Coordinates of C-alpha atoms and ligand atoms in Angstrom, one line a residue:
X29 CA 5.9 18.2 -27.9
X30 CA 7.3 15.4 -26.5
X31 CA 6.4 14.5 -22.5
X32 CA 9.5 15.1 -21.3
X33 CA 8.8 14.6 -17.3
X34 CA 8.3 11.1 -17.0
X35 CA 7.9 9.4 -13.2
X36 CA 11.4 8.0 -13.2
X37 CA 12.9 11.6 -14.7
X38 CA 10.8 13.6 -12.5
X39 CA 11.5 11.3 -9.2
X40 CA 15.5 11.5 -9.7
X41 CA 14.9 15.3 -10.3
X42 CA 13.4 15.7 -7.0
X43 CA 16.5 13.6 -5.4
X44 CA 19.2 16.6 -6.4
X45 CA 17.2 18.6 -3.9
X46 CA 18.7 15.8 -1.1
X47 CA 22.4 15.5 -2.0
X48 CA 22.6 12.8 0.5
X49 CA 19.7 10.4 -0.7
X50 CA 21.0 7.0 -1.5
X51 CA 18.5 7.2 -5.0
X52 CA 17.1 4.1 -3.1
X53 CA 13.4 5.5 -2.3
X54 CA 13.0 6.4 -5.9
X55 CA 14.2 3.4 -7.3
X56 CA 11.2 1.9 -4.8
X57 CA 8.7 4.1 -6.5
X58 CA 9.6 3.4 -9.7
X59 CA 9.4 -0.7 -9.0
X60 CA 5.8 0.4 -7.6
X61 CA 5.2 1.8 -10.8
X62 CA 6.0 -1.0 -12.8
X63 CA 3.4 -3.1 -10.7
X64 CA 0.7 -0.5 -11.4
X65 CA 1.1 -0.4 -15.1
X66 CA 1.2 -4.7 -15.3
X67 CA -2.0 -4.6 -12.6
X68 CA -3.7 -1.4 -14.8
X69 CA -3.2 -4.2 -18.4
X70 CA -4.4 -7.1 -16.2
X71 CA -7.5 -5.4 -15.2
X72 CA -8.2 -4.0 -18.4
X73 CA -7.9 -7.7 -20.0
X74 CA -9.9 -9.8 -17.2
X75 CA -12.7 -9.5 -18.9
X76 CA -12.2 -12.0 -21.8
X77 CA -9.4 -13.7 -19.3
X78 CA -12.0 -14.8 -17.9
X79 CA -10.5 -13.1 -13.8
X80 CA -13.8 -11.5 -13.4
X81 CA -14.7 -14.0 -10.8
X82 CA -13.8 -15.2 -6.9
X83 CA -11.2 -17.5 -5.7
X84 CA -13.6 -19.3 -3.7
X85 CA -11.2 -18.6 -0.7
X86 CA -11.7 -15.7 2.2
X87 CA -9.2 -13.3 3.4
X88 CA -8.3 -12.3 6.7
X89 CA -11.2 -10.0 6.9
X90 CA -13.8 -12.9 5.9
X91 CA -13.9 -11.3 2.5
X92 CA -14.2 -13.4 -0.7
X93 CA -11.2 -12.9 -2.6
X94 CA -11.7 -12.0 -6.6
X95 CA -9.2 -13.8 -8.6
X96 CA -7.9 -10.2 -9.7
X97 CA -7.4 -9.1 -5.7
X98 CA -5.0 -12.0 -6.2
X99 CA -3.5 -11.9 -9.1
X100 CA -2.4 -8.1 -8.2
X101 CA -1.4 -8.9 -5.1
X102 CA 1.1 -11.9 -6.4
X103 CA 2.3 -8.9 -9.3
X104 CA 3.2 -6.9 -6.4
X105 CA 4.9 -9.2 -3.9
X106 CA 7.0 -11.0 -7.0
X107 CA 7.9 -7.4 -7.8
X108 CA 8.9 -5.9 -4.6
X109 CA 10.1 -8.2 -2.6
X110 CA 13.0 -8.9 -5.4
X111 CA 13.8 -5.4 -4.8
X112 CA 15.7 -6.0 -1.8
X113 CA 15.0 -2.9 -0.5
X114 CA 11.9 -3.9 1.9
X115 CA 13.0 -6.2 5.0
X116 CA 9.1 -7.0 5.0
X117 CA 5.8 -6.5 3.1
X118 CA 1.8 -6.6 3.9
X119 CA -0.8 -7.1 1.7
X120 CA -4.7 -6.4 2.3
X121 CA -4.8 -10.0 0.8
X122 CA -2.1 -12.3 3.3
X123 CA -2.9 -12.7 6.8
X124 CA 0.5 -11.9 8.2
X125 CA 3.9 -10.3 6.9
X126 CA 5.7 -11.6 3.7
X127 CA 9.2 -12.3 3.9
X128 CA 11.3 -10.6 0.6
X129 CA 14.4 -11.8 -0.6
X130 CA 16.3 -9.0 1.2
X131 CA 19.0 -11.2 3.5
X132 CA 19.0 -10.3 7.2
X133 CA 19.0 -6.8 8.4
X134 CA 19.0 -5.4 4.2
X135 CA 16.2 -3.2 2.8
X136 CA 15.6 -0.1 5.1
X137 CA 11.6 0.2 5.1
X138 CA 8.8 -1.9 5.4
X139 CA 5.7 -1.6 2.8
X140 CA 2.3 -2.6 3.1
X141 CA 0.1 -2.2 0.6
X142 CA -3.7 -2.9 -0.4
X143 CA -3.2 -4.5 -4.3
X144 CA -6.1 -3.9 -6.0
X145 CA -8.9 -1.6 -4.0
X146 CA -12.7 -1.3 -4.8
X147 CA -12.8 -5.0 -6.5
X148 CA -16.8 -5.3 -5.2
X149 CA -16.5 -3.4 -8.6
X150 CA -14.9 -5.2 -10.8
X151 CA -16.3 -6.2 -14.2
X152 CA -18.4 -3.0 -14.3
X153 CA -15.9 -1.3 -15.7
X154 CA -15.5 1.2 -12.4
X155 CA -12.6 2.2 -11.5
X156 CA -9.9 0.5 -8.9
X157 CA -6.8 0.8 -7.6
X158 CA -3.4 0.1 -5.6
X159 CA -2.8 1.8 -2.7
X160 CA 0.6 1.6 -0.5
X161 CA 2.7 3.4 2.2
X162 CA 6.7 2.9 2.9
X163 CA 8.1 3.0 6.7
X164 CA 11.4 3.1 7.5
X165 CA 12.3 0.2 10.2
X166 CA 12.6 1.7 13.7
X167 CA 16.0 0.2 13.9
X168 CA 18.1 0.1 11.0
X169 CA 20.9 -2.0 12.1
X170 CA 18.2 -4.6 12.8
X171 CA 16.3 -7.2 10.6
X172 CA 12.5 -5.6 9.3
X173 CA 10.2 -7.4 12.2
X174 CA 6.0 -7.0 12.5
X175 CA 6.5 -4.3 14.9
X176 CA 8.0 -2.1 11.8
X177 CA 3.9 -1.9 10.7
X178 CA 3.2 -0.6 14.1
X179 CA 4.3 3.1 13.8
X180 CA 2.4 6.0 13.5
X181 CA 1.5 7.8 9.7
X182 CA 3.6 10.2 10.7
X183 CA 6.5 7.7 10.3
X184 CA 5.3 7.3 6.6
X185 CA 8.2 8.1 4.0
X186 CA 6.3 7.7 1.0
X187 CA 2.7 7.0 0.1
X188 CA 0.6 7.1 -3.2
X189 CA -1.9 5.1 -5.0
X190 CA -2.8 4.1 -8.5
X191 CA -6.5 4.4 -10.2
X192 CA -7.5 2.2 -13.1
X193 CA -9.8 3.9 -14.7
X194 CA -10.5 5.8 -18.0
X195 CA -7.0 6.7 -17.5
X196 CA -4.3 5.1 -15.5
X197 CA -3.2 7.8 -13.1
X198 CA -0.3 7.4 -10.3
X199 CA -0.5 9.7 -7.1
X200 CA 2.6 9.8 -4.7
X201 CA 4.0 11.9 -2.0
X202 CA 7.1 11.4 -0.4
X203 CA 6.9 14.6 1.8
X204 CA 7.3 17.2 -0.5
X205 CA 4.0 18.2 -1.9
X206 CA 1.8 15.5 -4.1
X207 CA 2.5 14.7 -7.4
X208 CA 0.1 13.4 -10.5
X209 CA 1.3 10.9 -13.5
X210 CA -1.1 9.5 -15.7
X211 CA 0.0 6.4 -17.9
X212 CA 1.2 6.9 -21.4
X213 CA 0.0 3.3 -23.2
X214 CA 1.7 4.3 -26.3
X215 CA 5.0 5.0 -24.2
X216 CA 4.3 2.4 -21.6
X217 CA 5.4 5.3 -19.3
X218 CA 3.7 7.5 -16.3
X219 CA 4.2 11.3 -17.6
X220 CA 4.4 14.1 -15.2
X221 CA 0.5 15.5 -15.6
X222 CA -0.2 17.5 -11.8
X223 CA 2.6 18.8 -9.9
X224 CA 2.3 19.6 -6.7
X225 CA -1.7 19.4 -6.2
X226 CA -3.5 21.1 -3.4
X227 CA -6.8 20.0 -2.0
X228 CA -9.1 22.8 -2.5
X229 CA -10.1 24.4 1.1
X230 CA -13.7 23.4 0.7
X231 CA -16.0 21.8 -2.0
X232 CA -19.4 21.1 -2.9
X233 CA -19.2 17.5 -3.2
X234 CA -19.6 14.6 -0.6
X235 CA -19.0 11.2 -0.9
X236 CA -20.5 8.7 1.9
X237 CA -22.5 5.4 1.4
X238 CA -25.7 6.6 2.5
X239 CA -26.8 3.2 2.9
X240 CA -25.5 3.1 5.9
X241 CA -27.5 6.1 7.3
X242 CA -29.7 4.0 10.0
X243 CA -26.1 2.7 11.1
X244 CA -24.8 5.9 11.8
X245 CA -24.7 7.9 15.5
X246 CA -27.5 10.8 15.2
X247 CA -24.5 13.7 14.8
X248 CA -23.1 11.7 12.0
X249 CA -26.5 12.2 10.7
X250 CA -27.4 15.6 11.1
X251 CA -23.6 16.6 9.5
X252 CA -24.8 14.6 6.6
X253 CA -28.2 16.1 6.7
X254 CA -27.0 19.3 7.0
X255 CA -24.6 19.2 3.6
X256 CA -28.0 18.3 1.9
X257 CA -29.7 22.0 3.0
X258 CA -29.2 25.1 1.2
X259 CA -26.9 27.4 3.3
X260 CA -28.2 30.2 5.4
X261 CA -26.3 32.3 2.6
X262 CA -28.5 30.9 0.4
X263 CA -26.1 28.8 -1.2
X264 CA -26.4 25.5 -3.0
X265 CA -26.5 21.8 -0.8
X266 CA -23.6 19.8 -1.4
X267 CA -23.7 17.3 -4.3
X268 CA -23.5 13.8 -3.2
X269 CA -21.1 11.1 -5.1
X270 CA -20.4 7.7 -4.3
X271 CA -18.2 5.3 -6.6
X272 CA -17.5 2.7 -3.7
X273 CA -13.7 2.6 -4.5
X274 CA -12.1 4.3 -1.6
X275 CA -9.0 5.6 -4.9
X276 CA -11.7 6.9 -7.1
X277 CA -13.8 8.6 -4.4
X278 CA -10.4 9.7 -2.6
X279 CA -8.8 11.1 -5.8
X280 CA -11.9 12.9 -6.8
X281 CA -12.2 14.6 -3.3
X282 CA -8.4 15.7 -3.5
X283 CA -8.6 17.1 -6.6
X284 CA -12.6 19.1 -6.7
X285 CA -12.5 19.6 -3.0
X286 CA -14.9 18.6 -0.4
X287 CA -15.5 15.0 1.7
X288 CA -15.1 11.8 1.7
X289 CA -16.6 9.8 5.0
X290 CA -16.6 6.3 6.2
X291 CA -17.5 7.1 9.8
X292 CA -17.8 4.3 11.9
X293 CA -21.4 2.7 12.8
X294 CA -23.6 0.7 15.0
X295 CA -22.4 -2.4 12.8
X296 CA -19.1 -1.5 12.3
X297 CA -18.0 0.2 15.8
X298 CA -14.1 -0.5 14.8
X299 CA -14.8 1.1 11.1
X300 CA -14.8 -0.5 7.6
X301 CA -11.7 1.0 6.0
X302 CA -8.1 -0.6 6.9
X303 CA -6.0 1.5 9.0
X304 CA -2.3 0.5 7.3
X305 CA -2.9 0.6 3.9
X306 CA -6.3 2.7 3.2
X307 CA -6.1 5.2 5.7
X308 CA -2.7 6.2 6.0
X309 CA -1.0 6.4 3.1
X310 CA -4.5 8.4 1.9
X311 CA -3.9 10.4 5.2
X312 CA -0.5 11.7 4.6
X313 CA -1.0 12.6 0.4
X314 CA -4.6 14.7 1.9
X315 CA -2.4 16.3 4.2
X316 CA 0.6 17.1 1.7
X317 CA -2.0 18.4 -0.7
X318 CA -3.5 20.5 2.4
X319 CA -6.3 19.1 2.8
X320 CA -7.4 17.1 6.7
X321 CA -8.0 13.0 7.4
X322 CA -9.0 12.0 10.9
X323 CA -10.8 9.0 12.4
X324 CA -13.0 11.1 14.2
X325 CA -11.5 12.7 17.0
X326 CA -7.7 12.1 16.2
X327 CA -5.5 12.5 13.3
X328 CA -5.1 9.6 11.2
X329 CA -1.4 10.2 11.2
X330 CA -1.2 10.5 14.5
X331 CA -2.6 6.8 14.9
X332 CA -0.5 3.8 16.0
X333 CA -2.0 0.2 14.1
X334 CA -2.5 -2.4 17.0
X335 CA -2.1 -4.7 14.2
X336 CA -1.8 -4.7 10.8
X337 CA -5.2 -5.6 9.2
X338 CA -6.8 -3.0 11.9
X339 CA -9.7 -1.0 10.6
X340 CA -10.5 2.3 11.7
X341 CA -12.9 5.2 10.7
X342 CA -11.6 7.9 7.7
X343 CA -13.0 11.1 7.4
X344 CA -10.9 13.6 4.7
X345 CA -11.1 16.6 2.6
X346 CA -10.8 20.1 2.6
X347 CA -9.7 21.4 5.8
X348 CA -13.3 23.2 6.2
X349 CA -15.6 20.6 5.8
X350 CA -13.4 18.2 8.0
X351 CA -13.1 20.3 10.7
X352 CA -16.7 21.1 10.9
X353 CA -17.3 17.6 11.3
X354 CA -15.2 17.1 14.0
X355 CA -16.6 20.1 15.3
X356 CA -20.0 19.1 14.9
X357 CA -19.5 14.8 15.4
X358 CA -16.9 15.3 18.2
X359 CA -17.3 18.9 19.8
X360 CA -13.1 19.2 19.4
X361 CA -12.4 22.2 16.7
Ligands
AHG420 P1 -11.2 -3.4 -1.1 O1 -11.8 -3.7 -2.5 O2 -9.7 -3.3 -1.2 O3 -11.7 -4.5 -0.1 O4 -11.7 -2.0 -0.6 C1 -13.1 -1.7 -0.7 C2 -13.4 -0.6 0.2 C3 -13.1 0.8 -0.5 O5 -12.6 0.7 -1.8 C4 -14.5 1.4 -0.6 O6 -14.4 2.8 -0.2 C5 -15.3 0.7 0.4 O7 -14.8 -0.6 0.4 C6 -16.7 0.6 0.0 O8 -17.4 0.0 1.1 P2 -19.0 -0.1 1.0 O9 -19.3 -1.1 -0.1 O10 -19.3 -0.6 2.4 O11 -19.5 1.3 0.8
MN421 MN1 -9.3 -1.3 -0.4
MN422 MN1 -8.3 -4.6 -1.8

């Protein structure tokens, strides 16, 4: 049987349901998908390309770069901003916006994007990703400006992310449920493999960097402590995993259940994940599967960046574990 549903099939399919959609949103996510698959070849090559290694340079967040984190960032910005239809980009990777080839006042959203996630892992053959959310500018009659980054996740038309792993899968939501493609090499084409997935409402699995533990606040502790004890029920603790790429731990949790946590801590009192293009787009495919992401207190969705390489706290899951910990951490149910 031949895969019939590919991304670009399925994503036009979806547009019949909007009579009035210009196409132009799917043709985005198909010029995102053709990034992914050139990023998912260059990471499975670095090895003997020798792009296992740094830059020697630091970005914006005092982080070395890895020659890949570059590479897939210069993939993506080639790629999308000769799609005229972004006024601007971000990238984990550049300090402030990229201009695109769209002339004044074309392209009607704004994408930011991190380009290749979890690269502390590269050349261990763990699995990274791509991870990116599209805004529509405030004001369409106006040119894309910095301020266009500065909106709520609420505001966020389409988000999705990419894991290179085993597999090469492609995630995406743009407000209709969340959608699942894995990468057909022999085709070169993402084939429709999970439609419309749901976030189970509780799991058994937690995903934290417990090395952190004598960072974190005392009721950040005792939630964590408490997943570790059989239930009064008598049933099983939670089982703890921990891959250290935010798309590999993320996709797990949406798909078995359960929590992923990066509260913040006594050294990090701003957070370690970034808000724009970790947190938000992740935000808005947990809740269209479901499932919950807060920072702590608030909604992730309901946050407004202060700028755009702002970090912030990410708690998400099931809808029971994550509101017991807000419960428990923050007292608000
Ligand atoms: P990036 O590689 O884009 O900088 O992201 C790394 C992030 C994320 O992938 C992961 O969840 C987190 O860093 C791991 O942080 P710790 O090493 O502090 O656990
Ligand atoms: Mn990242
Ligand atoms: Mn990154």
């Amino acid at each position: 049987m031949i895969p019939t549903q590919t991304l670009s099939r399925f994503i036009h399919s979806k547009r019949r349901l909007y009579p009035d959609s210009t196409g132009e949103l799917s043709d985005l996510l198909v010029s995102i998908s053709v990034g992914m698959k050139y990023i998912s070849q260059m990471v499975a090559t670095a090895g003997f390309k020798g792009l296992h290694g740094y830059t020697g340079k630091t970005n914006s967040h005092g982080e070395e770069t890895r020659m890949l984190d570059e590479e897939a960032d210069e993939v993506l910005v080639e790629l999308l901003s000769s799609s005229r239809h972004f006024g601007l980009l971000v990238s984990e990777e550049r300090d402030s916006v990229i201009e695109t080839e769209a002339a004044n006042g074309e392209g009607k959203y704004v994408l930011a994007f991190d380009p290749l996630d979890g690269s502390s892992n590269i050349g261990s053959n763990i699995p990274t990703g791509t991870i990116f959310c599209i805004l529509r500018k405030k004001d369409l009659s106006k040119p894309a400006s910095h301020d266009d980054f500065l909106q709520p996740g609420s505001r966020i038309v389409a988000a999705g992310y990419s894991v290179y792993g085993a597999k090469t899968s492609f995630v995406y939501s743009t407000g209709t449920g969340v959608h699942g493609f894995t990468l057909d090499p022999s085709l070169g084409e993402f084939v429709l493999t999970d439609e419309n997935i749901r976030i189970p409402r509780n799991g058994s699995i937690y995903s934290v960097n417990e090395g952190n533990t004598c960072y974190w606040s005392e009721r950040v502790r005792a939630f964590v402590d408490k997943l570790k004890e059989p239930t009064a029920a008598g049933e099983a603790p939670y089982s703890g995993r921990y891959v250290g790429s935010l798309v590999a731990d993320f996709d797990r949790t949406l798909r078995k259940g359960g929590i992923f946590l990066y509260p913040t801590d006594s050294r990090r009192p701003s957070g370690r994940l970034r808000l724009l293009y970790e947190c938000m787009p992740l935000a808005f495919i947990a809740e269209q599967a479901g499932g919950l992401a807060i920072n702590g207190p608030h909604d992730v969705l309901s946050l407004i960046p202060g700028d755009i390489h702002e970090r912030s706290a990410f708690i998400a899951g099931s809808e029971q574990e994550v509101r017991v910990y807000r419960k428990l951490v923050h007292g608000i149910e």
